[in-house]
Coordinates of C-alpha atoms in Angstrom, one line a residue:
M4 CA 0.0 0.0 0.0
K5 CA 2.8 2.4 0.8
S6 CA 4.1 2.4 -2.8
N7 CA 0.6 3.1 -4.0
F8 CA 0.3 6.2 -1.8
E9 CA 3.7 7.4 -2.9
L10 CA 2.6 7.1 -6.5
M11 CA -0.7 8.9 -5.7
A12 CA 1.2 11.7 -3.9
A13 CA 3.5 12.1 -7.0
Y14 CA 0.5 12.0 -9.3
N15 CA -1.3 14.6 -7.1
Q16 CA 1.6 17.0 -7.2
S17 CA 2.0 16.6 -11.0
M18 CA -1.7 17.2 -11.7
N19 CA -1.9 20.1 -9.3
Q20 CA 1.1 21.8 -11.1
R21 CA -0.6 21.1 -14.4
L22 CA -4.0 22.5 -13.2
F23 CA -2.5 25.7 -11.8
E24 CA -0.4 26.2 -14.9
S25 CA -3.5 25.8 -17.0
A26 CA -5.6 28.1 -14.8
S27 CA -2.9 30.8 -14.7
V28 CA -3.9 32.0 -18.2
L29 CA -7.3 33.2 -16.8
S30 CA -7.8 36.6 -15.0
L31 CA -8.7 36.6 -11.3
S32 CA -12.3 37.6 -12.3
E33 CA -12.6 34.6 -14.5
L34 CA -11.1 32.4 -11.8
E35 CA -13.7 33.8 -9.3
K36 CA -16.7 33.7 -11.6
D37 CA -19.6 31.6 -10.2
R38 CA -19.9 28.7 -12.7
G39 CA -22.5 26.8 -10.8
A40 CA -20.1 24.3 -9.3
F41 CA -20.5 23.0 -5.7
F42 CA -17.8 25.4 -4.5
R43 CA -19.0 27.9 -7.1
S44 CA -15.9 28.9 -8.9
I45 CA -12.5 27.7 -10.0
M46 CA -10.9 29.6 -7.1
G47 CA -13.5 28.3 -4.7
T48 CA -12.8 24.8 -5.7
L49 CA -9.1 25.2 -5.6
N50 CA -9.4 26.6 -2.1
H51 CA -11.7 23.8 -1.1
I52 CA -9.1 21.1 -2.1
L53 CA -6.5 23.0 0.0
V54 CA -8.9 23.2 2.9
G55 CA -9.6 19.5 2.7
D56 CA -5.9 18.6 2.6
T57 CA -5.2 21.0 5.5
I58 CA -7.9 19.5 7.7
W59 CA -6.9 15.9 7.0
L60 CA -3.2 16.3 7.1
K61 CA -3.5 18.1 10.4
R62 CA -5.3 15.0 11.7
F63 CA -2.5 12.8 10.4
A64 CA 0.0 15.2 12.1
D65 CA -1.7 14.6 15.4
H66 CA -1.2 10.9 15.0
K67 CA 0.9 9.2 17.7
T68 CA 3.7 8.5 15.2
G69 CA 4.4 12.3 15.1
F70 CA 5.3 12.5 11.4
N71 CA 8.1 15.0 10.9
S72 CA 7.1 15.5 7.4
L73 CA 3.9 17.2 8.5
E74 CA 5.7 20.0 10.6
Y75 CA 4.6 22.5 7.9
V76 CA 1.0 21.5 8.2
R77 CA 1.1 21.3 12.0
N78 CA 1.8 25.0 12.0
L79 CA -1.1 26.0 9.6
P80 CA -4.2 27.5 11.0
S81 CA -7.2 25.2 11.0
P82 CA -9.8 26.1 8.4
N83 CA -13.2 27.1 9.9
A84 CA -15.4 25.9 7.0
L85 CA -15.2 23.6 4.0
D86 CA -15.9 26.6 1.7
E87 CA -13.4 28.9 3.4
T88 CA -11.3 31.0 1.1
L89 CA -7.8 30.5 2.4
Y90 CA -6.3 32.6 -0.4
S91 CA -8.2 35.2 -2.4
T92 CA -5.5 35.7 -5.0
F93 CA -4.0 33.1 -7.4
G94 CA -0.3 33.4 -6.8
P95 CA -0.4 32.8 -3.0
L96 CA -2.9 29.9 -3.5
Q97 CA -0.5 28.3 -6.0
E98 CA 2.4 28.7 -3.6
A99 CA 0.4 27.1 -0.7
R100 CA -0.7 24.3 -2.9
S101 CA 2.9 23.6 -3.9
K102 CA 4.0 23.5 -0.2
M103 CA 1.1 21.2 0.7
D104 CA 1.9 18.9 -2.2
N105 CA 5.5 18.7 -0.9
A106 CA 4.3 17.9 2.5
F107 CA 2.0 15.2 1.2
L108 CA 4.7 13.7 -0.9
N109 CA 7.2 13.6 2.1
F110 CA 4.4 12.2 4.3
T111 CA 3.8 9.2 2.0
S112 CA 7.5 8.6 2.0
E113 CA 7.5 8.6 5.8
I114 CA 4.5 6.4 6.5
T115 CA 5.0 2.7 7.1
E116 CA 2.9 -0.4 6.2
S117 CA 2.2 -0.6 9.9
D118 CA 0.9 2.9 10.0
L119 CA -1.4 2.1 7.1
S120 CA -2.9 -0.8 8.8
G121 CA -3.3 1.0 12.0
I122 CA -6.0 3.4 13.3
L123 CA -6.3 7.2 12.9
E124 CA -8.3 8.8 15.7
Y125 CA -9.6 12.3 15.0
K126 CA -12.3 14.8 15.7
N127 CA -14.4 16.1 12.8
T128 CA -15.2 19.8 12.4
K129 CA -18.2 19.3 14.7
G130 CA -16.0 17.9 17.4
L131 CA -17.3 14.3 17.1
H132 CA -14.7 11.6 17.7
F133 CA -13.9 8.9 15.2
A134 CA -11.4 6.0 14.9
K135 CA -11.0 4.6 11.4
N136 CA -8.4 2.6 9.3
F137 CA -5.4 4.9 8.6
G138 CA -4.9 3.7 5.1
Q139 CA -8.5 3.9 4.1
I140 CA -8.7 7.5 5.4
L141 CA -5.5 8.3 3.4
Q142 CA -7.3 6.8 0.4
H143 CA -10.2 9.1 1.0
V144 CA -7.8 12.1 1.0
V145 CA -6.4 11.0 -2.3
N146 CA -9.9 10.4 -3.8
H147 CA -11.1 13.8 -2.5
Q148 CA -8.3 15.5 -4.3
T149 CA -8.8 13.7 -7.5
H150 CA -12.6 14.3 -7.4
H151 CA -12.3 18.0 -7.0
R152 CA -9.5 18.3 -9.5
G153 CA -11.9 16.7 -12.0
Q154 CA -14.4 19.4 -11.3
V155 CA -11.8 22.1 -11.9
T156 CA -10.7 20.4 -15.1
T157 CA -14.3 20.5 -16.3
L158 CA -14.7 24.2 -15.4
L159 CA -11.5 25.0 -17.2
T160 CA -12.5 23.0 -20.3
Q161 CA -15.9 25.0 -20.3
V162 CA -13.9 28.2 -20.7
G163 CA -11.6 26.8 -23.4
V164 CA -8.6 25.9 -21.3
D165 CA -7.2 22.4 -22.1
V166 CA -5.5 20.8 -19.1
G167 CA -4.3 17.9 -21.2
V168 CA -4.3 14.2 -20.3
T169 CA -5.0 13.7 -16.6
D170 CA -5.0 9.9 -16.5
L171 CA -3.1 8.2 -13.6
L172 CA -2.0 5.6 -16.2
L173 CA 0.6 7.9 -17.5
S174 CA 2.2 8.2 -14.0
I175 CA 2.5 4.5 -13.5
P176 CA 6.0 3.3 -14.5
D177 CA 6.5 0.7 -17.1
A178 CA 7.2 -2.7 -15.7
K179 CA 10.4 -4.6 -16.6
V180 CA 9.5 -7.7 -18.5

């Protein structure tokens, strides 16, 4: 499982870089325009992805293992809402995304198979306590990122911006036969 999460973290980083490069051709007003998406706009959805990553990686940072790779995340303020605008301008959002992706990549290098089969205890945003399988929660985080990046890709396509091929398949190394 560890190698799978390392692959997904690298894919996540690559796709986020491509997404932000693609979105950078639009003006801030185009990025903020309400396009009827769940988080309204491209900026709203990009902020939401970062909010979700911040919330979840802070929960992993609180794990008894004390992952050193999540020190950056540990020091971030906790978002107050899933639709919170962490960054209202594109450049700082892109920089924060890059730092989060680096932290996530380093985190997946640091985790062990034992961590993945263990339990993550956390409180949700309403203060309710949960204990769930660590690896399955990490899979949720990866899935959440991919889901909302797909929404942003659709929004960009609707305004004529081509993000290119986004298939995970291209990130999977060729096997030696």
